[in-house]
Structure formats: structure tokens, C-alpha cells
Amino acid sequence: QPPTSGIRVNQDSYAPGLPKQATLISASATPLTWTLRSSAGAAVATGQTTPRGADAASGENVHEIDFSSYDTVGAGYTLAVGSETSFPFSISSDGLKKLRHDALAFFYHQRSGVAIDAKYVGATYARPAGHVNVPPNQGDNNVPCRSDLNCGYTLDVRGGWYDAGDHGKYVVNGGIAAWQLLNEYERALRMGDASALGDGTLAIPEQANGVPDILDEARWEVDFLLEMQVPDGRSNAGMVHHKIHDAQWTALPTRPDQDSQPRRLSPPSTAATLNMAAVAAQASRLWRTIDPAYSAKLCAAAEKAYAAAKANPIMLADPNDGTGGGTYSDNTVTDEFYWAAAELYSSTGKRTYRDDVTGSSLYRGVSFNTHGFDWSSTGALGDITLALVPNDLPVADLAAIRAAITTTADSHLAQMKSMGYPAPYRTADGSYEWGSNGLVANNGMVLALAYDFTKQDKYRDGAFQAMYYLLGRNPANYSYVSGHGDQPVRNVHHRFWAHELDPSLPTAPPGVLSGGPNSGLQDPTAARLLAGCKPQRCFVDDIQAYSVNEVAINWNSALAWLANWVAEKSSS
Ligand code: 9MR
């Protein structure tokens, strides 16, 4: 059981110059006195809490502590009310700036098909290459379709990132994760500061090749997405295989190179094809001057995929194809069509893609909602690109897309005001779902974009609140980011970072986001330990509890995007 404290704070650091809040658990109807103490124990500020009453998401009676007025940079501060004392925290931008790079470092650790080199990660995290056909490992260099499909070919699909704690590589999830890293860079270039993302900023093999490291990391995945395309001359040429993973689930722990399971390609799907088309098109404009030949190759692959998807508009992934890997099935591809058209139009300017954008039922920001976007709903990604990259769409339509972003952000802010532990996330019935932390981070991105487009402080403050929720101001009292905070997650569901099961293996490196509270309790461990939990408390830091404590590339891409943004907006 975690140590408890009745005061929940961002356990890492509060940005100087910006609002600072914490949550006290108390049924008192009247305000209580809070004291902020320095690391030496001296009272440096004091004030009154604001009683907030019963909080639905946590099931607790809470007060808000607002210590924004105190703004001296330092470490080891604590908040105290009566006999309760919080975890120590900093007032500093250092931790947030470190998080920006830690969150991106995750992706190198997840690389498949290459040894993870001690030179970049230290001896603890180094490991041999996975899935390169060194026994007992099966390689991704010669992978057949599922035996019942008889497609008559094999593909070399080495590389890419492992999706999560398992060794699957799923195009629809890998695509949105790569898109988000590329968008992190593209937004920074156009609306912020990309200098912290340049060459030499990450500990990766490409750190001195003259190309921004965030692009190098994303390319590792983009190249894999291209490899998943059905070759010319085959039926469904141009379509993209939905995923590649083990024939059977493996046990925990299993190091990638020790996985002995046969590898299988699942059939092509319209969703995967459009996902690759979108990301390859996006990448083609980012590499246009960096590597023109690569850029042209990406554009050609994207256009071929898009045409193939139009010819096969309802090739859906099998919802029962879930042995040895996640299903990632999705019945609605209107959003993937819109997203791909938006990326292709933004990169090529071609009339045909423009017509597909303006003719879509999702045009003008229809996709934004308070639930958020994920691998199954990608329309918002297209809108974000349309709002960011200059184009010749009618000014009123672009304004409508930006208005959809700010309206959604306003709706998040209105809801967060009523929450004891403010997080931009909502479902119709108040439940929390698988990967809720990823949605919180993505909705934090919407708040951040609302600030980028309007420069209104309330949106910036909301984006920071989302990050502070992830860093410990939550009823589980965990920092959901490994290595950040006084009580960070340590036992995430992962086949290599499985220290809890085998002490010779490491825990997660710093900067890894846990999936977070899931009131569906969709694994036996969560079901056993968390029965009856209130939505925001349905969390346990147990390696077996994969429905609440797994890691995933699409959640860490959301964390990385938001971390870069808050680091950029931290004043010192
Ligand atoms: O992230 C996925 C989540 O949206 C789904 O609800 C869940 C159940 O289908 O699957 C999640 O993805 C997992 C995938 O199926 C297998 N690899 C790990 C992924 C993260 O937990």
C-alpha cells in the first residue's frame, strides 16, 4: 500500500510565475489554515483552504489549497494542514524541462530490431536487439500473413517501436504516436520554440547527424509503417497490414530477444492504410528540405495508400484477432479518411485532397469533443494540422476549426472547476477508461493549442493543471510518470521493465506514463484489488494490472507533446 497523505500535490515541480494548487482531503465545511514550508521547515507562506464538498470522480470530500502567491524558486517545499503534510515538491521549471526529454527517451527504449545501447541508456537498460531472428527469437524480417490468409508473400517489417509492455507493433497506434511526435516538432517550429528538440537533444544513435533528434526518433516508426504496405503486384497492393505480433501471448517477464513465439501479420485494413497515408504525408513535408529523396518516397507511399483505401473503403480489422496482440479494431473510418486527406492536402496542396477535406462530414472541427481523441478517433488530428499548416481553405472555415478547439477547451475548463482533482477528461457516465491518462494528456494538448491560438491565460493554466494531475495531484496519490515525483509508478506492466517479478531486470526508466485509472477493471488483478473503486481511484501500481498500469507509445507521445509545451511555457 502506498504511503498516504491527506494533501495531494504535483510531486515534481510547479512552474514559477503560474498558478499553484493542491488538494486536501477533509470533510470540514469551513476553511482550514494551510502552511507552506521550506525544505528547512520554515513557514514561508500561509492561507485558507476553500472547501469544495463531495467530489464525484474521487468519492472524497475535498478542499482546494491555492498557494499561487508564493513564487520563490526552490526545492523541498511541503504543504501542511493540521497533522497532514504533503510530499515535498519544487517551485522550478527544471523538472518540467527534464520531463520533456525523458518522455521522448521512452521511444528509444521501445525500439524493435536494434540493440538498445548502454552508451545511450546506461547498462541497466541496455538489451540485445529483439525480433531479428537470433534463436530462440523469431525475426520480423520474414513474416508471413496469418496461416489462414494465404497471401503468398512474407514481409520484412523489422524496426518500429513495440507498442507497449507487449511485443506487438500495431499500425493504427504506432501511426498516431509518430504523428504526435512529428506534430510536437511542427507546432514548436510554427508557434513556439523547437530548439529543445534539435540535434543532440536526445541520447540516441542519431544524436549527431544534423537532423532534429525528435524527427530521427519518429523516423524509426515511420519507416516501419512503410514496410507494412502490401507490395505492388499483390492483391490489395498499396493497402497496409493492420499489425504484426506474436502468435500467442508471452509471459511476464520476456525480454524482446528471448520471445520465441512465431510472428504473424494480420490482414490489411482501411484504418491502417489511411493511418500510414496520414503520417507519411505529414512526414513528407517535414523532411522536404532535410532529405528530399526520403520526402518524395514518403509522399508516393502516402498517395498510393490513400488510393488503395478509396478502392477498399470498408476493409475492417477483425475484432476477434486478439490472440498474442491487441485487436485495435475500429468500425468507423470516416475520421481516418478525413485525417489522411487533411495531411495529404497540407503537404501537396492538391485539389483532390482539398475536395475530400471540405466534402467530409467532419469538416470544420466536428471531431472535437470532451472525451478526446485516440487511435480509434483521429479526425481531430486532421483538424489540428489544418489549423497549424498554412493553406488556402476559406478563412471562415479555419476559424471554425480553431473555434471548435477553444470551445472544447472551455468545456474542459468548466468541468475542471467542479473537480477536486482537475483533469480534462469526461465520459457520459463518469467512468474512467483504459488509458485515461493518455486522454488527459491529449485533452491537455487541446487546452495548450487553445492557448497557442488565443493567448488567453486560462487555457495555459488548464494545460498545466492536466500535467499536475499526472504528476501527483490525483486521488491515487501517485505520480503517473516514472522517475518524476516522490511516489512515482514503479511497477508498470512491461515485459522487460519487470523488476517486480525478476530483481535482475530494471524498473521503468524516467519519463514513462502509466495508462492510469480505469473503472472498467479489465484485468484479474485490478478486478481483485480495486472492486468498488471510484473512477479516479481505480488504479494500482502492480505489474499484473495491465488495464490500469501498462505503458503505451500513444500515451507517451501525448505526455511528450504536453511536456514539451509546458516546458516551453515555464518561465524560468
Ligand atoms: O490502448 C488500448 C485501449 O484503448 C483498449 O481499450 C484496450 C483493450 O482493447 O487495449 C489497449 O491497447 C493495448 C493493446 O490491446 C495491447 N498492447 C497494449 C495496449 C495498451 O494497454
Coordinates of C-alpha atoms and ligand atoms in Angstrom, one line a residue:
Q1 CA 0.0 0.0 0.0
P2 CA 1.3 3.5 -0.8
P3 CA 2.0 5.9 1.9
T4 CA -0.9 8.2 2.3
S5 CA -1.2 11.9 2.9
G6 CA -4.3 13.9 3.0
I7 CA -2.7 16.6 0.8
R8 CA -2.2 15.8 -2.9
V9 CA 0.3 17.9 -4.8
N10 CA 2.2 17.9 -8.1
Q11 CA 5.1 15.8 -6.6
D12 CA 7.6 17.1 -9.2
S13 CA 7.6 20.8 -9.7
Y14 CA 5.2 23.8 -10.1
A15 CA 6.2 26.3 -12.7
P16 CA 7.3 29.6 -11.3
G17 CA 5.0 32.6 -12.1
L18 CA 2.0 30.4 -12.8
P19 CA -0.9 29.2 -10.6
K20 CA -0.2 26.6 -8.0
Q21 CA -2.9 24.5 -6.4
A22 CA -3.1 21.3 -4.3
T23 CA -6.0 19.3 -2.9
L24 CA -6.7 18.5 0.8
I25 CA -9.0 15.6 1.8
S26 CA -11.3 17.0 4.5
A27 CA -15.0 16.9 5.4
S28 CA -14.7 20.2 7.2
A29 CA -17.3 22.6 6.0
T30 CA -15.2 25.6 7.0
P31 CA -11.9 26.8 5.6
L32 CA -8.7 25.5 7.2
T33 CA -5.3 27.1 7.6
W34 CA -2.6 25.8 5.3
T35 CA 1.1 26.4 5.7
L36 CA 3.8 26.2 3.0
R37 CA 7.2 25.2 4.5
S38 CA 10.6 25.4 3.0
S39 CA 13.0 22.5 2.9
A40 CA 14.4 23.7 6.2
G41 CA 10.9 23.5 7.8
A42 CA 10.4 27.3 8.0
A43 CA 6.8 28.5 7.3
V44 CA 7.2 30.7 4.2
A45 CA 3.5 31.3 3.3
T46 CA 0.1 30.6 4.8
G47 CA -3.5 30.9 3.8
Q48 CA -7.0 29.4 4.0
T49 CA -8.3 26.4 2.1
T50 CA -11.5 26.6 0.1
P51 CA -14.0 23.8 1.0
R52 CA -15.3 22.1 -2.2
G53 CA -17.5 19.4 -0.7
A54 CA -18.1 16.0 -2.1
D55 CA -16.1 15.2 -5.3
A56 CA -17.7 12.7 -7.7
A57 CA -14.7 11.4 -9.5
S58 CA -12.7 10.6 -6.4
G59 CA -15.6 10.0 -3.9
E60 CA -13.8 12.3 -1.4
N61 CA -14.7 15.5 0.4
V62 CA -12.0 17.9 -0.6
H63 CA -10.7 21.5 -0.2
E64 CA -8.6 23.4 -2.6
I65 CA -5.3 24.9 -1.5
D66 CA -4.1 27.8 -3.7
F67 CA -0.6 28.9 -3.0
S68 CA 0.0 30.8 -6.3
S69 CA 1.0 34.0 -4.4
Y70 CA 4.2 32.3 -3.2
D71 CA 6.8 32.2 -6.0
T72 CA 10.3 31.7 -4.8
V73 CA 12.2 29.1 -6.8
G74 CA 13.4 26.2 -4.7
A75 CA 13.2 22.5 -3.8
G76 CA 11.8 20.5 -0.9
Y77 CA 8.7 22.6 -0.2
T78 CA 5.9 20.9 1.7
L79 CA 2.3 21.9 2.4
A80 CA 0.8 21.2 5.8
V81 CA -2.7 21.4 7.2
G82 CA -3.2 20.3 10.8
S83 CA -1.3 17.0 11.1
E84 CA -1.2 16.3 7.4
T85 CA 1.9 17.0 5.3
S86 CA 2.3 16.6 1.6
F87 CA 5.1 15.0 -0.3
P88 CA 7.9 17.5 -1.0
F89 CA 7.9 19.4 -4.3
S90 CA 9.8 22.1 -6.1
I91 CA 8.9 25.5 -7.5
S92 CA 11.0 25.4 -10.6
S93 CA 10.9 24.7 -14.3
D94 CA 13.8 22.3 -14.1
G95 CA 11.7 19.1 -13.6
L96 CA 9.3 20.0 -16.4
K97 CA 12.2 20.7 -18.7
K98 CA 13.8 17.3 -17.8
L99 CA 10.4 15.6 -18.4
R100 CA 10.3 16.9 -21.9
H101 CA 13.4 14.8 -22.8
D102 CA 12.6 11.9 -20.5
A103 CA 9.2 11.4 -22.1
L104 CA 10.8 11.3 -25.6
A105 CA 13.6 8.9 -24.4
F106 CA 10.9 6.3 -23.9
F107 CA 10.7 5.7 -27.6
Y108 CA 14.4 4.7 -28.0
H109 CA 13.8 2.1 -25.2
Q110 CA 10.8 0.7 -27.2
R111 CA 12.8 0.3 -30.4
S112 CA 12.4 -3.1 -32.0
G113 CA 15.1 -4.7 -34.3
V114 CA 18.1 -3.0 -32.8
A115 CA 20.2 -3.4 -29.7
I116 CA 19.5 -0.8 -27.0
D117 CA 22.9 0.5 -26.4
A118 CA 24.4 1.2 -22.9
K119 CA 26.1 4.2 -24.4
Y120 CA 22.7 5.9 -24.6
V121 CA 20.7 4.4 -21.8
G122 CA 23.2 3.0 -19.3
A123 CA 24.0 -0.6 -18.5
T124 CA 20.7 -1.2 -16.6
Y125 CA 18.5 -0.5 -19.6
A126 CA 20.7 -2.0 -22.3
R127 CA 19.4 -5.1 -24.0
P128 CA 20.0 -7.1 -27.2
A129 CA 18.1 -6.5 -30.4
G130 CA 14.6 -8.0 -30.4
H131 CA 13.0 -9.8 -33.3
V132 CA 16.0 -10.1 -35.6
N133 CA 15.9 -13.9 -35.9
V134 CA 18.5 -14.9 -33.4
P135 CA 17.2 -18.1 -31.7
P136 CA 15.0 -18.6 -29.9
N137 CA 13.8 -15.3 -31.2
Q138 CA 11.8 -15.2 -34.4
G139 CA 12.7 -12.3 -36.7
D140 CA 10.4 -9.7 -38.2
N141 CA 12.5 -10.0 -41.4
N142 CA 10.4 -12.7 -43.0
V143 CA 6.9 -12.5 -41.6
P144 CA 4.0 -14.4 -43.2
C145 CA 0.4 -13.5 -43.1
R146 CA -1.7 -15.4 -40.7
S147 CA -1.7 -19.0 -41.9
D148 CA -5.4 -18.9 -42.8
L149 CA -4.9 -16.0 -45.2
N150 CA -2.7 -17.4 -47.9
C151 CA -1.5 -14.1 -49.2
G152 CA 1.6 -15.8 -50.7
Y153 CA 4.2 -13.5 -49.5
T154 CA 6.2 -12.5 -46.5
L155 CA 7.3 -9.0 -45.5
D156 CA 10.5 -7.6 -43.8
V157 CA 9.0 -5.5 -41.1
R158 CA 11.9 -5.1 -38.8
G159 CA 12.1 -1.9 -36.8
G160 CA 9.4 0.3 -35.4
W161 CA 8.5 0.6 -31.7
Y162 CA 7.0 -2.1 -29.5
D163 CA 3.5 -0.8 -28.8
A164 CA 3.5 -1.2 -25.1
G165 CA 4.5 -3.8 -22.5
D166 CA 4.0 -6.4 -25.2
H167 CA 5.9 -7.0 -28.4
G168 CA 3.2 -6.2 -30.9
K169 CA 3.5 -3.5 -33.4
Y170 CA 0.1 -2.0 -34.4
V171 CA -0.1 0.4 -37.3
V172 CA -3.1 2.4 -36.1
N173 CA -1.5 3.0 -32.7
G174 CA 2.1 3.5 -34.0
G175 CA 0.8 5.9 -36.5
I176 CA -0.8 8.3 -34.1
A177 CA 2.2 8.1 -31.8
A178 CA 4.6 9.0 -34.6
W179 CA 2.1 11.7 -35.8
Q180 CA 2.2 13.3 -32.3
L181 CA 6.0 13.5 -32.1
L182 CA 6.1 15.0 -35.6
N183 CA 3.3 17.4 -34.6
E184 CA 5.2 18.3 -31.4
Y185 CA 8.0 19.4 -33.6
E186 CA 5.8 21.1 -36.3
R187 CA 3.9 23.1 -33.7
A188 CA 7.1 24.1 -32.0
L189 CA 8.5 25.3 -35.3
R190 CA 5.4 27.3 -36.3
M191 CA 4.1 28.6 -32.9
G192 CA 6.7 28.1 -30.3
D193 CA 10.3 27.1 -29.9
A194 CA 11.8 24.0 -31.4
S195 CA 15.3 24.5 -30.1
A196 CA 14.9 21.9 -27.3
L197 CA 14.1 19.3 -29.9
G198 CA 17.0 19.7 -32.2
D199 CA 20.0 17.5 -33.0
G200 CA 21.9 16.5 -29.9
T201 CA 19.0 16.9 -27.5
L202 CA 18.3 13.1 -27.1
A203 CA 20.5 10.2 -26.1
I204 CA 20.0 8.2 -29.3
P205 CA 22.4 6.9 -32.0
E206 CA 21.4 9.7 -34.5
Q207 CA 22.2 12.4 -32.0
A208 CA 24.9 14.0 -34.2
N209 CA 23.5 13.5 -37.7
G210 CA 22.4 17.1 -38.3
V211 CA 18.7 16.2 -38.1
P212 CA 16.5 17.2 -35.1
D213 CA 16.5 14.2 -32.7
I214 CA 12.7 14.1 -32.4
L215 CA 12.5 13.6 -36.2
D216 CA 15.1 10.8 -36.0
E217 CA 13.1 9.0 -33.3
A218 CA 9.8 9.4 -35.2
R219 CA 11.5 8.1 -38.4
W220 CA 12.2 4.8 -36.7
E221 CA 8.5 4.3 -36.6
V222 CA 7.6 5.9 -39.9
D223 CA 9.9 3.6 -41.8
F224 CA 8.2 0.6 -40.1
L225 CA 4.8 1.9 -41.2
L226 CA 6.0 2.0 -44.8
E227 CA 7.3 -1.6 -44.6
M228 CA 3.8 -2.7 -43.7
Q229 CA 2.4 -1.7 -47.1
V230 CA 1.3 -4.6 -49.4
P231 CA 3.8 -4.7 -52.3
D232 CA 3.0 -4.0 -55.9
G233 CA 1.7 -6.9 -57.9
R234 CA -0.1 -8.5 -55.0
S235 CA -3.8 -8.4 -54.3
N236 CA -4.6 -5.3 -52.2
A237 CA -1.3 -3.6 -53.3
G238 CA -0.9 -0.3 -51.5
M239 CA -3.0 -1.3 -48.6
V240 CA -1.3 -1.6 -45.2
H241 CA -1.3 -4.6 -42.9
H242 CA -3.1 -3.8 -39.6
K243 CA -0.5 -5.1 -37.3
I244 CA 2.3 -7.7 -36.6
H245 CA 2.6 -9.6 -33.3
D246 CA 3.2 -12.9 -31.7
A247 CA 1.0 -15.9 -32.4
Q248 CA 0.4 -16.3 -28.7
W249 CA 0.7 -14.0 -25.7
T250 CA 4.0 -14.4 -23.9
A251 CA 4.5 -14.5 -20.1
L252 CA 5.9 -11.7 -18.0
P253 CA 8.9 -11.2 -18.0
T254 CA 10.1 -11.9 -21.5
R255 CA 12.9 -9.8 -23.0
P256 CA 12.3 -9.0 -26.6
D257 CA 15.2 -11.1 -27.9
Q258 CA 14.0 -14.1 -25.8
D259 CA 10.5 -14.1 -27.2
S260 CA 10.2 -17.5 -29.0
Q261 CA 6.8 -17.0 -30.5
P262 CA 6.2 -17.1 -34.3
R263 CA 5.4 -13.6 -35.7
R264 CA 2.3 -13.0 -37.8
L265 CA 1.0 -10.3 -40.0
S266 CA -2.7 -9.5 -39.7
P267 CA -4.6 -8.7 -42.9
P268 CA -4.6 -5.2 -44.3
S269 CA -7.2 -2.8 -43.1
T270 CA -8.6 0.5 -44.3
A271 CA -7.9 2.2 -41.0
A272 CA -4.2 1.1 -41.0
T273 CA -3.8 2.1 -44.7
L274 CA -5.2 5.6 -44.0
N275 CA -3.2 5.9 -40.8
M276 CA 0.0 5.3 -42.7
A277 CA -1.1 7.6 -45.5
A278 CA -1.7 10.4 -43.0
V279 CA 1.6 10.0 -41.2
A280 CA 3.7 9.5 -44.3
A281 CA 2.1 12.6 -45.9
Q282 CA 2.8 14.6 -42.7
A283 CA 6.4 13.3 -42.6
S284 CA 7.0 14.2 -46.3
R285 CA 6.6 17.9 -45.6
L286 CA 8.9 17.8 -42.5
W287 CA 11.7 16.1 -44.5
R288 CA 11.2 18.1 -47.6
T289 CA 14.4 20.2 -47.1
I290 CA 16.1 17.8 -44.8
D291 CA 16.1 14.8 -47.1
P292 CA 14.3 15.4 -50.4
A293 CA 14.6 11.8 -51.6
Y294 CA 13.1 10.4 -48.4
S295 CA 10.4 13.1 -48.6
A296 CA 9.4 12.0 -52.1
K297 CA 9.3 8.4 -51.1
L298 CA 7.0 9.2 -48.2
C299 CA 4.7 11.2 -50.4
A300 CA 4.5 8.4 -53.0
A301 CA 3.7 5.8 -50.3
A302 CA 1.1 8.0 -48.8
E303 CA -0.7 8.7 -52.1
K304 CA -0.6 5.1 -53.1
A305 CA -2.1 4.1 -49.7
Y306 CA -4.8 6.7 -49.9
A307 CA -5.8 5.5 -53.4
A308 CA -5.8 1.9 -52.2
A309 CA -8.1 2.9 -49.2
K310 CA -10.5 4.6 -51.5
A311 CA -10.7 1.4 -53.5
N312 CA -11.2 -0.7 -50.3
P313 CA -13.1 1.7 -48.1
I314 CA -14.6 -0.9 -45.6
M315 CA -11.8 -3.4 -45.0
L316 CA -12.2 -3.6 -41.3
A317 CA -9.8 -5.2 -38.8
D318 CA -11.2 -8.4 -37.2
P319 CA -12.4 -7.7 -33.7
N320 CA -11.6 -11.3 -32.8
D321 CA -8.0 -11.1 -33.9
G322 CA -6.8 -10.6 -30.3
T323 CA -4.6 -13.6 -29.5
G324 CA -0.9 -12.6 -29.0
G325 CA -1.7 -9.0 -29.6
G326 CA -4.3 -6.3 -29.1
T327 CA -7.2 -6.1 -31.6
Y328 CA -7.2 -2.4 -32.3
S329 CA -10.4 -2.9 -34.3
D330 CA -12.4 0.1 -35.4
N331 CA -15.7 0.1 -37.3
T332 CA -15.7 3.7 -38.3
V333 CA -13.1 5.0 -40.8
T334 CA -14.7 8.4 -41.8
D335 CA -12.3 10.0 -39.4
E336 CA -9.2 8.2 -40.8
F337 CA -10.3 9.3 -44.3
Y338 CA -10.6 12.9 -43.1
W339 CA -7.3 12.9 -41.3
A340 CA -5.4 11.4 -44.3
A341 CA -7.0 13.8 -46.7
A342 CA -6.0 16.7 -44.4
E343 CA -2.4 15.6 -44.2
L344 CA -2.1 15.0 -48.0
Y345 CA -3.7 18.3 -48.8
S346 CA -1.4 20.1 -46.3
S347 CA 1.6 18.5 -47.9
T348 CA 0.7 18.6 -51.6
G349 CA -1.9 21.3 -51.9
K350 CA -3.7 19.1 -54.5
R351 CA -7.3 19.9 -55.3
T352 CA -8.5 16.3 -55.0
Y353 CA -7.4 16.1 -51.3
R354 CA -8.8 19.5 -50.7
D355 CA -12.1 18.4 -52.1
D356 CA -12.1 15.3 -49.8
V357 CA -11.4 17.6 -46.8
T358 CA -14.1 20.1 -47.5
G359 CA -16.6 17.4 -48.6
S360 CA -16.2 15.4 -45.4
S361 CA -18.9 15.3 -42.8
L362 CA -16.2 16.0 -40.3
Y363 CA -15.0 19.3 -41.9
R364 CA -14.8 22.4 -39.7
G365 CA -13.8 20.8 -36.4
V366 CA -16.7 18.4 -35.9
S367 CA -14.4 15.8 -34.3
F368 CA -13.5 17.7 -31.2
N369 CA -15.4 16.6 -28.0
T370 CA -14.7 16.4 -24.3
H371 CA -13.8 12.7 -24.4
G372 CA -10.8 13.3 -26.6
F373 CA -9.1 11.6 -29.5
D374 CA -7.2 8.3 -29.6
W375 CA -6.3 5.5 -32.1
S376 CA -9.9 4.9 -32.9
S377 CA -10.9 8.5 -33.4
T378 CA -8.4 10.5 -35.4
G379 CA -10.5 13.3 -37.0
A380 CA -9.1 15.9 -34.6
L381 CA -5.6 15.2 -35.8
G382 CA -6.6 16.3 -39.3
D383 CA -8.1 19.5 -37.8
I384 CA -5.0 20.3 -35.8
T385 CA -2.9 20.0 -38.9
L386 CA -5.3 22.2 -40.9
A387 CA -5.3 24.8 -38.1
L388 CA -1.4 24.8 -38.0
V389 CA -0.1 24.5 -41.5
P390 CA -0.9 27.4 -43.9
N391 CA -3.4 26.5 -46.6
D392 CA -5.9 28.1 -48.9
L393 CA -9.1 27.0 -47.2
P394 CA -11.7 29.7 -46.6
V395 CA -10.7 31.9 -43.6
A396 CA -14.2 31.3 -42.0
D397 CA -13.7 27.5 -42.1
L398 CA -10.3 27.7 -40.5
A399 CA -11.8 30.0 -37.8
A400 CA -14.5 27.3 -37.3
I401 CA -11.8 24.7 -36.7
R402 CA -10.0 26.9 -34.2
A403 CA -13.3 27.8 -32.5
A404 CA -14.0 24.0 -32.1
I405 CA -10.7 23.8 -30.3
T406 CA -11.4 26.7 -28.0
T407 CA -15.0 25.7 -27.3
T408 CA -13.8 22.2 -26.3
A409 CA -11.1 23.8 -24.1
D410 CA -13.7 26.0 -22.5
S411 CA -15.8 22.9 -21.8
H412 CA -12.8 21.2 -20.2
L413 CA -12.2 24.3 -18.0
A414 CA -15.8 24.5 -16.9
Q415 CA -15.7 20.9 -15.8
M416 CA -12.3 21.1 -14.1
K417 CA -13.6 23.9 -12.0
S418 CA -16.0 21.5 -10.4
M419 CA -13.4 18.8 -9.8
G420 CA -11.4 18.1 -6.6
Y421 CA -8.6 16.8 -8.8
P422 CA -9.0 18.7 -12.0
A423 CA -8.3 16.6 -15.1
P424 CA -9.6 17.5 -18.7
Y425 CA -11.4 14.2 -19.3
R426 CA -15.0 13.2 -19.3
T427 CA -17.2 10.3 -20.3
A428 CA -21.0 10.4 -20.4
D429 CA -21.4 8.2 -17.3
G430 CA -18.4 9.5 -15.3
S431 CA -16.4 6.3 -15.8
Y432 CA -12.6 6.3 -16.4
E433 CA -11.5 4.0 -19.2
W434 CA -8.4 2.1 -20.3
G435 CA -5.6 4.7 -20.9
S436 CA -7.4 7.6 -19.2
N437 CA -4.1 9.2 -18.6
G438 CA -3.4 9.3 -22.3
L439 CA -6.7 11.0 -22.9
V440 CA -6.0 13.5 -20.1
A441 CA -2.7 14.4 -21.8
N442 CA -4.3 14.6 -25.3
N443 CA -7.0 16.9 -23.9
G444 CA -4.2 18.9 -22.2
M445 CA -2.9 19.3 -25.8
V446 CA -6.2 20.8 -26.8
L447 CA -6.0 23.3 -23.9
A448 CA -2.5 24.1 -25.0
L449 CA -3.5 24.7 -28.6
A450 CA -6.3 26.9 -27.4
Y451 CA -3.7 29.0 -25.7
D452 CA -1.5 29.0 -28.8
F453 CA -4.4 30.3 -30.9
T454 CA -5.8 32.8 -28.4
K455 CA -3.1 33.6 -25.9
Q456 CA -5.7 33.5 -23.1
D457 CA -4.1 32.6 -19.8
K458 CA -7.0 30.4 -18.7
Y459 CA -6.1 27.8 -21.4
R460 CA -2.4 27.8 -20.4
D461 CA -3.4 27.3 -16.8
G462 CA -5.7 24.4 -17.7
A463 CA -2.9 22.7 -19.7
F464 CA -0.6 22.9 -16.7
Q465 CA -3.3 21.5 -14.4
A466 CA -3.6 18.5 -16.6
M467 CA 0.1 17.9 -16.3
Y468 CA 0.0 18.4 -12.5
Y469 CA -2.8 15.8 -12.2
L470 CA -0.5 13.3 -14.0
L471 CA 2.4 14.3 -11.7
G472 CA 0.6 13.6 -8.5
R473 CA -2.3 15.9 -7.8
N474 CA -4.7 13.0 -8.0
P475 CA -6.6 10.8 -5.6
A476 CA -4.3 7.7 -6.2
N477 CA -1.5 9.9 -4.8
Y478 CA 0.9 8.7 -7.5
S479 CA 2.9 10.5 -10.0
Y480 CA 1.8 8.5 -13.0
V481 CA 5.2 9.3 -14.6
S482 CA 8.1 7.0 -13.6
G483 CA 11.1 8.7 -12.1
H484 CA 9.3 12.0 -11.5
G485 CA 7.9 12.8 -8.1
D486 CA 8.2 11.3 -4.6
Q487 CA 5.9 8.4 -5.2
P488 CA 6.1 7.6 -8.9
V489 CA 4.8 4.5 -10.6
R490 CA 7.4 1.7 -10.4
N491 CA 5.7 -1.5 -11.5
V492 CA 4.3 -0.7 -14.9
H493 CA 3.1 -3.6 -17.0
H494 CA 6.1 -4.3 -19.2
R495 CA 8.0 -7.5 -20.3
F496 CA 11.5 -6.1 -19.8
W497 CA 11.0 -3.5 -17.1
A498 CA 9.8 -6.3 -14.9
H499 CA 11.8 -5.7 -11.7
E500 CA 8.8 -6.6 -9.6
L501 CA 9.0 -10.2 -10.9
D502 CA 12.7 -10.6 -11.5
P503 CA 15.1 -8.4 -9.5
S504 CA 17.8 -8.7 -12.2
L505 CA 15.5 -6.7 -14.5
P506 CA 15.1 -2.9 -14.3
T507 CA 12.0 -0.8 -13.3
A508 CA 10.8 1.7 -15.9
P509 CA 13.2 4.4 -16.8
P510 CA 12.3 8.0 -16.0
G511 CA 9.5 9.6 -18.1
V512 CA 7.1 6.7 -18.8
L513 CA 3.4 7.4 -18.4
S514 CA 1.2 4.7 -16.8
G515 CA -2.2 4.2 -18.5
G516 CA -3.9 5.2 -15.3
P517 CA -7.3 4.8 -13.6
N518 CA -9.8 2.5 -15.5
S519 CA -13.0 1.9 -13.7
G520 CA -13.7 -1.0 -16.1
L521 CA -11.2 -3.1 -14.1
Q522 CA -10.5 -5.2 -17.2
D523 CA -7.8 -7.5 -15.8
P524 CA -8.0 -10.0 -13.0
T525 CA -5.5 -8.2 -10.7
A526 CA -7.3 -4.8 -10.9
A527 CA -10.7 -6.6 -10.5
R528 CA -9.4 -8.3 -7.3
L529 CA -7.7 -5.3 -5.7
L530 CA -9.9 -2.4 -6.8
A531 CA -13.5 -3.7 -6.6
G532 CA -15.9 -0.8 -5.8
C533 CA -13.4 1.9 -6.5
K534 CA -14.5 5.4 -7.5
P535 CA -13.4 6.2 -11.1
Q536 CA -10.3 8.4 -10.4
R537 CA -9.1 5.9 -7.8
C538 CA -9.3 2.8 -9.9
F539 CA -5.5 2.4 -10.0
V540 CA -2.9 0.1 -8.5
D541 CA 0.9 0.1 -9.2
D542 CA 1.0 -3.6 -9.9
I543 CA 2.8 -5.1 -12.9
Q544 CA 0.0 -7.6 -13.5
A545 CA -2.7 -4.9 -13.6
Y546 CA -2.4 -4.3 -17.3
S547 CA -5.7 -2.5 -17.7
V548 CA -4.6 0.3 -15.3
N549 CA -0.8 0.2 -15.3
E550 CA 0.5 -0.6 -18.8
V551 CA 2.6 1.8 -20.8
A552 CA 2.0 2.6 -24.5
I553 CA 3.6 4.6 -27.2
N554 CA 0.4 6.6 -27.9
W555 CA 0.2 7.7 -24.3
N556 CA 3.8 8.6 -24.0
S557 CA 3.6 10.6 -27.3
A558 CA 0.7 12.6 -25.6
L559 CA 2.9 13.1 -22.5
A560 CA 5.9 14.1 -24.6
W561 CA 3.8 16.7 -26.6
L562 CA 2.3 18.2 -23.4
A563 CA 5.7 18.1 -21.5
N564 CA 7.4 20.0 -24.3
W565 CA 4.6 22.6 -24.3
V566 CA 4.7 23.2 -20.5
A567 CA 8.5 23.2 -20.5
E568 CA 8.3 25.9 -23.2
K569 CA 5.8 27.9 -21.2
S570 CA 7.6 27.6 -17.9
S571 CA 9.1 31.0 -17.2
S572 CA 12.5 30.1 -15.7
Ligands
9MR1 O1 -5.0 1.2 -25.7 C1 -5.9 0.2 -25.9 C2 -7.2 0.6 -25.3 O2 -7.8 1.7 -25.9 C3 -8.2 -0.6 -25.4 O3 -9.4 -0.3 -24.7 C4 -7.5 -1.8 -24.8 C5 -8.4 -3.1 -24.9 O4 -8.7 -3.4 -26.2 O5 -6.3 -2.1 -25.5 C6 -5.4 -1.1 -25.3 O6 -4.2 -1.4 -26.0 C7 -3.4 -2.4 -25.5 C8 -3.3 -3.5 -26.6 O7 -4.5 -4.1 -26.8 C9 -2.2 -4.4 -26.4 N1 -1.0 -3.8 -26.1 C10 -1.0 -2.9 -25.0 C11 -2.1 -1.8 -25.2 C12 -2.1 -0.8 -24.1 O8 -2.6 -1.4 -22.9

